[in-house]
């Protein structure tokens, strides 16, 4: 019988990769326990060049190298040209009004940067390392032209030992953003014909599609002068080889002559309490100047790294020291790693040549993957750790186990990955290609991008998959083969997918792009969802931040004004009309700006939460769902559940419910059920929360337009099944569904107490606006420490209860929102601030 191979295996043979770093013969080393972390030798100095930078527009090379900088303004490094120009008052805030059109002009100029620095100290050799310049640059040190570089994601790097002086002058010319007129790649939503991004490696979502049209330029990552020991350790790599504590350490050691020396490692817990271990190994390069070493060790009582909702994201720190036998400075490296394995298993029907193996197996445990898309965070290249933390904390609140850093974005930063490591958020990292651009982008630039960033990121336990790029109709060819080959030769511990969607995954936007009724989202199914969703307007408070004051009182908005421009495609493809269609299911779109935004967010809830829940109910035939998306790259109406400023939309809380590790879900085929008999499947989802012998109840209630309960039924469930289990059907008669709107509430009861609740709203279309005309109740709010307590003091349920902190939507955080509260019920929530809080609901004025 012929063996059936999966697409993974077929592609792996095509890539013709050599061995992975952990496949060669390993030197076993024994660990010794330490009572305390020892003091390491001083590391060679590293000088990070962040201060004193200047920025100037145009000019000749001779002028800039000889000190002609009278027209300069302070530069921001790391940062962007646009950030510096805003800070200097030469540009208005490009997020406001139509100012992005002004800022865009600066992207296509030549920008000179310079700074000075003293001798970094130490003996050398010295290397000048740029972690990232957008997009093409030329570099001079003390008047010596070092070279030029193309590509945004790492490099250039120069040996500057011969040029370092006591006082040094560094000049960097950053060329204009690439511009090339050509056919719009694959899609119609590019607002001009600049396809320059297909000629390099850059995040392309600032090139005139989806919200942002201001190509990024500048020195966006750190610049440093780095020296090393007599023998350099190059990109040490640690990965688990099993789930019992086995691991391998691969490291290349390079000197300027043959060498002998000792490699010492100290391994200590990073974010948990545990023992510290060490080993020392003598190494000898023989007659060569370099060698590749692979050491194998086993950590006693290993603490594995687990994704969110599966366990703790345990991290270790390894400090490596290499001391050459003939003296000189030691080389020192310190980094975190996690012990975890990732495999891909076939679907229940077995492997198929047209499908990848789509079942993610983490540490030997199959898992339905709950996740979201991740967008490059800022067109001005503000990639601060604080900004990352805001969004990734909210991702964690959503029970988001995976983020897809898609190919219209970038290989993400170290801060992003460090936070994902610590929060247990897995990452599908795609290379910066989209819509078949890999067929046009320079091969050498892509290869350098893949090589540098694979080496940089491969220690990250949160990184679980490499991907070729976004929405290419033909993810094949030399560039894709190179990516697959290097994923093995430089790593080998993670799967690689040539594209997304591809090999059985799916992207779909029937309500938005196809202008279908949201019902299409309720029954749509996929093996694995790589993208789906619906666009919505940001919170009203956020809209007022980017809407000029003179436009804030205008409604409906002008087709050529700010409100329209800050839409999905700058209103070039009937963006406002598409949003009006979605809003009109709930309200008259012309009623008010604030209610229009809320209506689009409620429509987004319909098009997201039902698809997520149906996917979870289908496990293991459906193996994961990544909605599009968590965040934005610019303030605008979009598919995000958290807007660009960091304010959570209504969908954020419904995704949180849909992804909860213990929840009861109800499957609807339609939101239009007025006067129709309903038989609604009810599922208990248990991701290891219940003990195997523990019982529970799923209580389903139906409430009519008068907020009167019309039916309640309990269904028995247990922890015997991990994952979804169908516990029954909740039936309503034609008479019971003759309610506009109609609400269905799900509670999971443990020992008779509700431990999780979610609610559904249907029949909201006719009469238009009925969901906003519910009978009123009253709420009271009190705060104590980091707890906010809400009491429903009325005689009716409160629908869509939320706590807000007006003026601080971008920083306020509450543990839950958009709640259903029964009459007389008291709910206590965790908040990060208590000053100035308000409480409101659909049927309670704030």
mmCIF file of C-alpha atoms in Angstrom, residues 114-444:
data_model
loop_
_atom_site.group_PDB
_atom_site.id
_atom_site.type_symbol
_atom_site.label_atom_id
_atom_site.label_comp_id
_atom_site.label_asym_id
_atom_site.label_seq_id
_atom_site.Cartn_x
_atom_site.Cartn_y
_atom_site.Cartn_z
ATOM 1 C CA UNK A 114 24.192 61.741 12.326
ATOM 2 C CA UNK A 115 25.467 61.324 15.863
ATOM 3 C CA UNK A 116 28.791 61.359 17.683
ATOM 4 C CA UNK A 117 30.138 59.061 20.361
ATOM 5 C CA UNK A 118 33.247 58.469 22.420
ATOM 6 C CA UNK A 119 35.425 55.374 22.233
ATOM 7 C CA UNK A 120 33.320 52.474 23.592
ATOM 8 C CA UNK A 121 36.195 51.062 25.652
ATOM 9 C CA UNK A 122 37.671 47.609 25.547
ATOM 10 C CA UNK A 123 40.176 46.034 23.210
ATOM 11 C CA UNK A 124 37.983 45.234 20.240
ATOM 12 C CA UNK A 125 37.401 44.000 17.662
ATOM 13 C CA UNK A 126 34.499 46.425 17.230
ATOM 14 C CA UNK A 127 31.391 45.971 15.126
ATOM 15 C CA UNK A 128 28.848 48.621 14.191
ATOM 16 C CA UNK A 129 25.465 46.893 14.125
ATOM 17 C CA UNK A 130 22.163 48.294 12.866
ATOM 18 C CA UNK A 131 19.184 46.264 14.027
ATOM 19 C CA UNK A 132 16.863 47.849 11.477
ATOM 20 C CA UNK A 133 16.750 50.744 8.991
ATOM 21 C CA UNK A 134 13.764 51.480 6.771
ATOM 22 C CA UNK A 135 14.533 50.811 4.031
ATOM 23 C CA UNK A 136 17.805 51.587 2.169
ATOM 24 C CA UNK A 137 20.790 53.294 3.789
ATOM 25 C CA UNK A 138 24.451 54.234 3.294
ATOM 26 C CA UNK A 139 26.777 54.535 6.297
ATOM 27 C CA UNK A 140 29.948 56.569 6.981
ATOM 28 C CA UNK A 141 32.093 56.444 10.141
ATOM 29 C CA UNK A 142 34.640 59.213 10.630
ATOM 30 C CA UNK A 143 34.444 59.989 6.930
ATOM 31 C CA UNK A 144 34.977 56.381 5.795
ATOM 32 C CA UNK A 145 32.201 54.990 3.635
ATOM 33 C CA UNK A 146 31.405 51.611 5.210
ATOM 34 C CA UNK A 147 28.788 50.481 2.706
ATOM 35 C CA UNK A 148 25.085 50.428 1.960
ATOM 36 C CA UNK A 149 22.211 48.129 2.781
ATOM 37 C CA UNK A 150 18.754 47.217 1.492
ATOM 38 C CA UNK A 151 15.945 45.791 3.618
ATOM 39 C CA UNK A 152 14.271 46.824 6.831
ATOM 40 C CA UNK A 153 14.625 43.850 9.124
ATOM 41 C CA UNK A 154 18.221 43.698 10.313
ATOM 42 C CA UNK A 155 21.541 45.042 9.112
ATOM 43 C CA UNK A 156 23.818 46.418 8.058
ATOM 44 C CA UNK A 157 26.741 45.286 10.198
ATOM 45 C CA UNK A 158 30.348 46.455 9.741
ATOM 46 C CA UNK A 159 33.715 45.621 11.286
ATOM 47 C CA UNK A 160 34.864 49.102 12.338
ATOM 48 C CA UNK A 161 37.935 48.158 14.365
ATOM 49 C CA UNK A 162 40.201 50.067 11.971
ATOM 50 C CA UNK A 163 38.088 53.236 12.088
ATOM 51 C CA UNK A 164 37.224 53.681 15.782
ATOM 52 C CA UNK A 165 38.737 56.809 17.370
ATOM 53 C CA UNK A 166 38.540 58.526 20.743
ATOM 54 C CA UNK A 167 35.794 60.754 19.309
ATOM 55 C CA UNK A 168 33.657 59.426 16.457
ATOM 56 C CA UNK A 169 31.187 60.808 13.931
ATOM 57 C CA UNK A 170 28.568 58.490 12.426
ATOM 58 C CA UNK A 171 26.521 59.578 9.381
ATOM 59 C CA UNK A 172 23.673 57.576 7.866
ATOM 60 C CA UNK A 173 21.830 58.462 4.676
ATOM 61 C CA UNK A 174 18.328 56.998 4.561
ATOM 62 C CA UNK A 175 16.984 56.967 1.020
ATOM 63 C CA UNK A 176 13.369 57.721 0.054
ATOM 64 C CA UNK A 177 10.778 55.020 0.523
ATOM 65 C CA UNK A 178 10.650 52.784 -2.534
ATOM 66 C CA UNK A 179 8.311 53.887 -5.277
ATOM 67 C CA UNK A 180 7.432 51.843 -8.315
ATOM 68 C CA UNK A 181 4.386 52.198 -10.451
ATOM 69 C CA UNK A 182 2.847 48.951 -11.451
ATOM 70 C CA UNK A 183 -0.307 46.867 -11.468
ATOM 71 C CA UNK A 184 -2.029 46.623 -8.138
ATOM 72 C CA UNK A 185 -1.032 43.245 -6.693
ATOM 73 C CA UNK A 186 -3.984 40.894 -6.567
ATOM 74 C CA UNK A 187 -6.405 43.284 -4.843
ATOM 75 C CA UNK A 188 -8.193 46.504 -5.778
ATOM 76 C CA UNK A 189 -7.780 48.215 -2.441
ATOM 77 C CA UNK A 190 -4.476 49.998 -3.060
ATOM 78 C CA UNK A 191 -5.279 53.691 -3.440
ATOM 79 C CA UNK A 192 -2.339 54.432 -5.746
ATOM 80 C CA UNK A 193 -0.065 52.442 -8.000
ATOM 81 C CA UNK A 194 3.003 52.414 -5.733
ATOM 82 C CA UNK A 195 4.095 48.805 -5.471
ATOM 83 C CA UNK A 196 7.599 49.769 -4.355
ATOM 84 C CA UNK A 197 7.262 47.523 -1.328
ATOM 85 C CA UNK A 198 7.442 44.524 -3.674
ATOM 86 C CA UNK A 199 11.018 45.550 -4.512
ATOM 87 C CA UNK A 200 12.416 45.174 -0.990
ATOM 88 C CA UNK A 201 11.620 43.746 2.459
ATOM 89 C CA UNK A 202 9.416 46.085 4.501
ATOM 90 C CA UNK A 203 6.070 45.996 6.291
ATOM 91 C CA UNK A 204 3.704 46.888 3.478
ATOM 92 C CA UNK A 205 0.557 47.888 5.366
ATOM 93 C CA UNK A 206 1.605 51.550 5.269
ATOM 94 C CA UNK A 207 1.721 51.661 1.467
ATOM 95 C CA UNK A 208 -1.841 52.723 0.785
ATOM 96 C CA UNK A 209 -4.144 49.932 1.796
ATOM 97 C CA UNK A 210 -6.221 49.448 4.944
ATOM 98 C CA UNK A 211 -6.008 52.679 6.937
ATOM 99 C CA UNK A 212 -2.412 53.862 6.427
ATOM 100 C CA UNK A 213 -0.804 55.544 3.426
ATOM 101 C CA UNK A 214 2.519 56.869 4.728
ATOM 102 C CA UNK A 215 5.507 54.584 4.022
ATOM 103 C CA UNK A 216 7.795 54.310 7.039
ATOM 104 C CA UNK A 217 11.389 55.574 6.839
ATOM 105 C CA UNK A 218 14.047 55.963 9.504
ATOM 106 C CA UNK A 219 16.410 54.149 11.840
ATOM 107 C CA UNK A 220 13.703 52.213 13.619
ATOM 108 C CA UNK A 221 15.755 49.822 15.779
ATOM 109 C CA UNK A 222 18.830 50.264 17.961
ATOM 110 C CA UNK A 223 22.300 51.025 16.634
ATOM 111 C CA UNK A 224 25.207 49.734 18.689
ATOM 112 C CA UNK A 225 28.969 49.396 18.825
ATOM 113 C CA UNK A 226 29.751 45.905 20.051
ATOM 114 C CA UNK A 227 33.006 44.241 20.960
ATOM 115 C CA UNK A 228 33.537 40.605 21.824
ATOM 116 C CA UNK A 229 35.895 38.202 23.451
ATOM 117 C CA UNK A 230 38.866 36.583 21.762
ATOM 118 C CA UNK A 231 36.448 33.877 20.717
ATOM 119 C CA UNK A 232 32.893 34.925 19.850
ATOM 120 C CA UNK A 233 29.800 32.844 20.528
ATOM 121 C CA UNK A 234 27.415 33.331 17.608
ATOM 122 C CA UNK A 235 23.646 33.090 18.209
ATOM 123 C CA UNK A 236 23.463 30.319 20.843
ATOM 124 C CA UNK A 237 20.347 28.170 20.405
ATOM 125 C CA UNK A 238 18.606 26.149 23.106
ATOM 126 C CA UNK A 239 15.583 23.944 22.486
ATOM 127 C CA UNK A 240 13.843 21.047 24.182
ATOM 128 C CA UNK A 241 14.406 17.622 22.669
ATOM 129 C CA UNK A 242 11.638 15.961 24.706
ATOM 130 C CA UNK A 243 9.169 16.800 27.475
ATOM 131 C CA UNK A 244 11.274 15.199 30.210
ATOM 132 C CA UNK A 245 13.860 17.963 30.553
ATOM 133 C CA UNK A 246 16.087 16.976 27.651
ATOM 134 C CA UNK A 247 17.527 19.900 25.706
ATOM 135 C CA UNK A 248 20.256 20.768 23.253
ATOM 136 C CA UNK A 249 22.536 23.807 23.123
ATOM 137 C CA UNK A 250 23.902 24.628 19.668
ATOM 138 C CA UNK A 251 26.488 27.392 19.414
ATOM 139 C CA UNK A 252 29.040 28.445 16.823
ATOM 140 C CA UNK A 253 32.343 29.721 18.229
ATOM 141 C CA UNK A 254 34.557 31.903 16.052
ATOM 142 C CA UNK A 255 38.073 33.266 16.669
ATOM 143 C CA UNK A 256 40.731 34.905 14.541
ATOM 144 C CA UNK A 257 43.077 31.938 15.056
ATOM 145 C CA UNK A 258 42.811 28.346 16.362
ATOM 146 C CA UNK A 259 41.842 28.304 20.024
ATOM 147 C CA UNK A 260 41.169 26.305 23.160
ATOM 148 C CA UNK A 261 38.968 27.337 26.042
ATOM 149 C CA UNK A 262 36.112 26.579 28.422
ATOM 150 C CA UNK A 263 32.403 27.057 27.856
ATOM 151 C CA UNK A 264 30.417 27.545 31.061
ATOM 152 C CA UNK A 265 26.637 27.692 31.327
ATOM 153 C CA UNK A 266 24.462 28.725 34.261
ATOM 154 C CA UNK A 267 20.763 27.819 33.949
ATOM 155 C CA UNK A 268 18.350 29.427 36.396
ATOM 156 C CA UNK A 269 14.575 29.905 36.691
ATOM 157 C CA UNK A 270 13.419 33.187 35.126
ATOM 158 C CA UNK A 271 9.779 33.450 36.259
ATOM 159 C CA UNK A 272 9.285 30.623 38.765
ATOM 160 C CA UNK A 273 10.964 29.274 41.885
ATOM 161 C CA UNK A 274 13.421 26.464 41.306
ATOM 162 C CA UNK A 275 16.998 25.247 41.344
ATOM 163 C CA UNK A 276 19.972 26.692 39.454
ATOM 164 C CA UNK A 277 22.309 24.403 37.508
ATOM 165 C CA UNK A 278 25.648 24.716 35.746
ATOM 166 C CA UNK A 279 28.040 22.853 33.496
ATOM 167 C CA UNK A 280 31.524 23.542 32.108
ATOM 168 C CA UNK A 281 32.941 22.003 28.956
ATOM 169 C CA UNK A 282 36.411 22.349 27.460
ATOM 170 C CA UNK A 283 36.392 22.968 23.703
ATOM 171 C CA UNK A 284 39.167 22.984 21.111
ATOM 172 C CA UNK A 285 38.888 24.232 17.522
ATOM 173 C CA UNK A 286 41.903 22.176 16.454
ATOM 174 C CA UNK A 287 43.500 23.659 13.357
ATOM 175 C CA UNK A 288 40.423 25.685 12.462
ATOM 176 C CA UNK A 289 39.412 29.114 13.706
ATOM 177 C CA UNK A 290 35.787 28.141 14.336
ATOM 178 C CA UNK A 291 33.641 25.212 15.329
ATOM 179 C CA UNK A 292 29.985 24.348 15.733
ATOM 180 C CA UNK A 293 29.312 22.783 19.138
ATOM 181 C CA UNK A 294 26.207 20.841 20.146
ATOM 182 C CA UNK A 295 25.827 19.966 23.818
ATOM 183 C CA UNK A 296 23.030 17.848 25.285
ATOM 184 C CA UNK A 297 21.789 18.098 28.869
ATOM 185 C CA UNK A 298 18.786 17.174 30.978
ATOM 186 C CA UNK A 299 17.200 19.530 33.484
ATOM 187 C CA UNK A 300 15.921 17.764 36.611
ATOM 188 C CA UNK A 301 12.277 18.376 37.538
ATOM 189 C CA UNK A 302 11.705 20.355 34.325
ATOM 190 C CA UNK A 303 9.122 23.128 34.228
ATOM 191 C CA UNK A 304 7.656 23.156 30.750
ATOM 192 C CA UNK A 305 6.521 26.254 28.876
ATOM 193 C CA UNK A 306 2.773 26.053 28.296
ATOM 194 C CA UNK A 307 0.455 28.263 26.251
ATOM 195 C CA UNK A 308 -2.216 30.346 27.947
ATOM 196 C CA UNK A 309 -5.049 28.284 29.495
ATOM 197 C CA UNK A 310 -2.921 25.114 29.316
ATOM 198 C CA UNK A 311 -0.437 25.756 32.127
ATOM 199 C CA UNK A 312 2.271 28.190 33.173
ATOM 200 C CA UNK A 313 4.626 29.795 30.613
ATOM 201 C CA UNK A 314 7.752 28.783 32.523
ATOM 202 C CA UNK A 315 11.022 30.325 31.349
ATOM 203 C CA UNK A 316 14.658 29.621 32.126
ATOM 204 C CA UNK A 317 17.607 31.959 31.740
ATOM 205 C CA UNK A 318 20.911 30.711 30.404
ATOM 206 C CA UNK A 319 24.124 32.656 30.847
ATOM 207 C CA UNK A 320 26.952 31.442 28.669
ATOM 208 C CA UNK A 321 30.603 32.383 29.192
ATOM 209 C CA UNK A 322 33.468 31.370 26.946
ATOM 210 C CA UNK A 323 37.011 32.031 28.185
ATOM 211 C CA UNK A 324 39.903 31.400 25.852
ATOM 212 C CA UNK A 325 42.884 29.516 27.240
ATOM 213 C CA UNK A 326 45.353 32.220 26.171
ATOM 214 C CA UNK A 327 43.554 34.958 28.094
ATOM 215 C CA UNK A 328 41.861 38.075 26.875
ATOM 216 C CA UNK A 329 38.276 39.153 27.522
ATOM 217 C CA UNK A 330 35.618 36.480 27.871
ATOM 218 C CA UNK A 331 32.546 36.412 25.655
ATOM 219 C CA UNK A 332 29.255 36.492 27.591
ATOM 220 C CA UNK A 333 25.697 35.864 26.395
ATOM 221 C CA UNK A 334 22.502 35.872 28.457
ATOM 222 C CA UNK A 335 19.052 34.916 27.151
ATOM 223 C CA UNK A 336 15.809 33.224 28.123
ATOM 224 C CA UNK A 337 14.411 29.979 26.737
ATOM 225 C CA UNK A 338 11.546 27.619 27.415
ATOM 226 C CA UNK A 339 11.214 23.863 27.402
ATOM 227 C CA UNK A 340 8.413 22.950 25.043
ATOM 228 C CA UNK A 341 7.835 20.798 21.979
ATOM 229 C CA UNK A 342 5.577 21.588 19.033
ATOM 230 C CA UNK A 343 4.376 19.028 16.501
ATOM 231 C CA UNK A 344 1.654 18.937 13.867
ATOM 232 C CA UNK A 345 -0.613 15.890 13.751
ATOM 233 C CA UNK A 346 -3.056 14.916 10.982
ATOM 234 C CA UNK A 347 -6.762 15.600 11.091
ATOM 235 C CA UNK A 348 -8.960 12.703 12.283
ATOM 236 C CA UNK A 349 -9.201 11.328 8.721
ATOM 237 C CA UNK A 350 -5.440 10.961 8.464
ATOM 238 C CA UNK A 351 -2.860 12.806 6.336
ATOM 239 C CA UNK A 352 -3.790 14.128 2.886
ATOM 240 C CA UNK A 353 -1.425 15.448 0.216
ATOM 241 C CA UNK A 354 -3.433 18.636 -0.285
ATOM 242 C CA UNK A 355 -3.609 19.451 3.434
ATOM 243 C CA UNK A 356 -1.073 20.311 6.063
ATOM 244 C CA UNK A 357 -1.279 18.375 9.314
ATOM 245 C CA UNK A 358 -3.384 20.975 11.120
ATOM 246 C CA UNK A 359 -3.572 19.626 14.675
ATOM 247 C CA UNK A 360 -1.204 21.548 16.949
ATOM 248 C CA UNK A 361 0.375 19.292 19.570
ATOM 249 C CA UNK A 362 2.127 21.207 22.354
ATOM 250 C CA UNK A 363 4.234 19.191 24.795
ATOM 251 C CA UNK A 364 2.494 16.078 23.524
ATOM 252 C CA UNK A 365 -0.994 17.492 24.082
ATOM 253 C CA UNK A 366 -3.310 18.243 21.124
ATOM 254 C CA UNK A 367 -4.958 21.644 21.434
ATOM 255 C CA UNK A 368 -7.662 23.646 19.692
ATOM 256 C CA UNK A 369 -5.864 26.938 19.005
ATOM 257 C CA UNK A 370 -7.697 30.113 20.040
ATOM 258 C CA UNK A 371 -6.234 33.213 18.480
ATOM 259 C CA UNK A 372 -6.203 36.385 16.479
ATOM 260 C CA UNK A 373 -4.337 38.250 13.788
ATOM 261 C CA UNK A 374 -1.561 40.631 14.829
ATOM 262 C CA UNK A 375 -0.973 43.823 12.873
ATOM 263 C CA UNK A 376 2.233 45.869 12.775
ATOM 264 C CA UNK A 377 1.525 48.223 15.641
ATOM 265 C CA UNK A 378 2.380 51.693 14.385
ATOM 266 C CA UNK A 379 3.132 53.437 11.053
ATOM 267 C CA UNK A 380 5.442 55.824 12.948
ATOM 268 C CA UNK A 381 7.382 52.784 14.183
ATOM 269 C CA UNK A 382 6.720 53.377 17.877
ATOM 270 C CA UNK A 383 7.402 49.848 19.022
ATOM 271 C CA UNK A 384 7.860 50.609 22.697
ATOM 272 C CA UNK A 385 7.541 47.804 25.225
ATOM 273 C CA UNK A 386 4.800 49.732 27.029
ATOM 274 C CA UNK A 387 2.703 49.909 23.868
ATOM 275 C CA UNK A 388 3.213 46.210 23.183
ATOM 276 C CA UNK A 389 2.244 45.373 26.746
ATOM 277 C CA UNK A 390 -1.084 47.169 26.435
ATOM 278 C CA UNK A 391 -2.181 45.086 23.460
ATOM 279 C CA UNK A 392 -0.697 41.783 24.562
ATOM 280 C CA UNK A 393 -2.281 42.121 28.000
ATOM 281 C CA UNK A 394 -5.654 42.555 26.304
ATOM 282 C CA UNK A 395 -4.859 39.560 24.084
ATOM 283 C CA UNK A 396 -4.253 37.531 27.212
ATOM 284 C CA UNK A 397 -7.568 38.773 28.618
ATOM 285 C CA UNK A 398 -9.236 37.435 25.440
ATOM 286 C CA UNK A 399 -7.752 33.960 26.140
ATOM 287 C CA UNK A 400 -5.823 34.457 22.919
ATOM 288 C CA UNK A 401 -3.359 31.563 22.686
ATOM 289 C CA UNK A 402 -1.921 32.471 19.281
ATOM 290 C CA UNK A 403 -1.217 35.606 17.296
ATOM 291 C CA UNK A 404 -0.589 35.428 13.582
ATOM 292 C CA UNK A 405 2.097 38.024 12.789
ATOM 293 C CA UNK A 406 1.069 38.096 9.174
ATOM 294 C CA UNK A 407 3.127 38.715 6.069
ATOM 295 C CA UNK A 408 1.841 42.238 5.483
ATOM 296 C CA UNK A 409 3.646 43.073 8.704
ATOM 297 C CA UNK A 410 7.091 42.183 9.960
ATOM 298 C CA UNK A 411 9.288 39.739 11.858
ATOM 299 C CA UNK A 412 8.353 41.042 15.275
ATOM 300 C CA UNK A 413 10.630 42.678 17.818
ATOM 301 C CA UNK A 414 12.357 41.170 20.835
ATOM 302 C CA UNK A 415 10.009 43.026 23.201
ATOM 303 C CA UNK A 416 6.982 41.551 21.447
ATOM 304 C CA UNK A 417 8.374 38.052 21.749
ATOM 305 C CA UNK A 418 9.560 38.473 25.316
ATOM 306 C CA UNK A 419 6.055 39.486 26.373
ATOM 307 C CA UNK A 420 4.485 36.637 24.388
ATOM 308 C CA UNK A 421 6.931 34.248 26.078
ATOM 309 C CA UNK A 422 5.867 35.547 29.488
ATOM 310 C CA UNK A 423 2.123 35.628 28.768
ATOM 311 C CA UNK A 424 1.942 32.208 27.097
ATOM 312 C CA UNK A 425 0.862 33.553 23.700
ATOM 313 C CA UNK A 426 1.997 31.425 20.770
ATOM 314 C CA UNK A 427 3.045 33.154 17.548
ATOM 315 C CA UNK A 428 2.695 32.165 13.904
ATOM 316 C CA UNK A 429 5.466 34.300 12.374
ATOM 317 C CA UNK A 430 5.217 34.965 8.651
ATOM 318 C CA UNK A 431 7.920 36.505 6.497
ATOM 319 C CA UNK A 432 7.230 39.932 4.937
ATOM 320 C CA UNK A 433 5.581 38.815 1.705
ATOM 321 C CA UNK A 434 1.996 39.176 0.524
ATOM 322 C CA UNK A 435 -0.109 38.618 -2.587
ATOM 323 C CA UNK A 436 2.698 36.825 -4.459
ATOM 324 C CA UNK A 437 5.258 39.562 -3.771
ATOM 325 C CA UNK A 438 7.819 36.835 -3.065
ATOM 326 C CA UNK A 439 8.021 36.405 -6.832
ATOM 327 C CA UNK A 440 9.228 40.007 -7.250
ATOM 328 C CA UNK A 441 11.131 40.849 -4.058
ATOM 329 C CA UNK A 442 14.953 40.628 -4.265
ATOM 330 C CA UNK A 443 15.955 37.108 -3.322
ATOM 331 C CA UNK A 444 19.098 38.204 -1.467
#
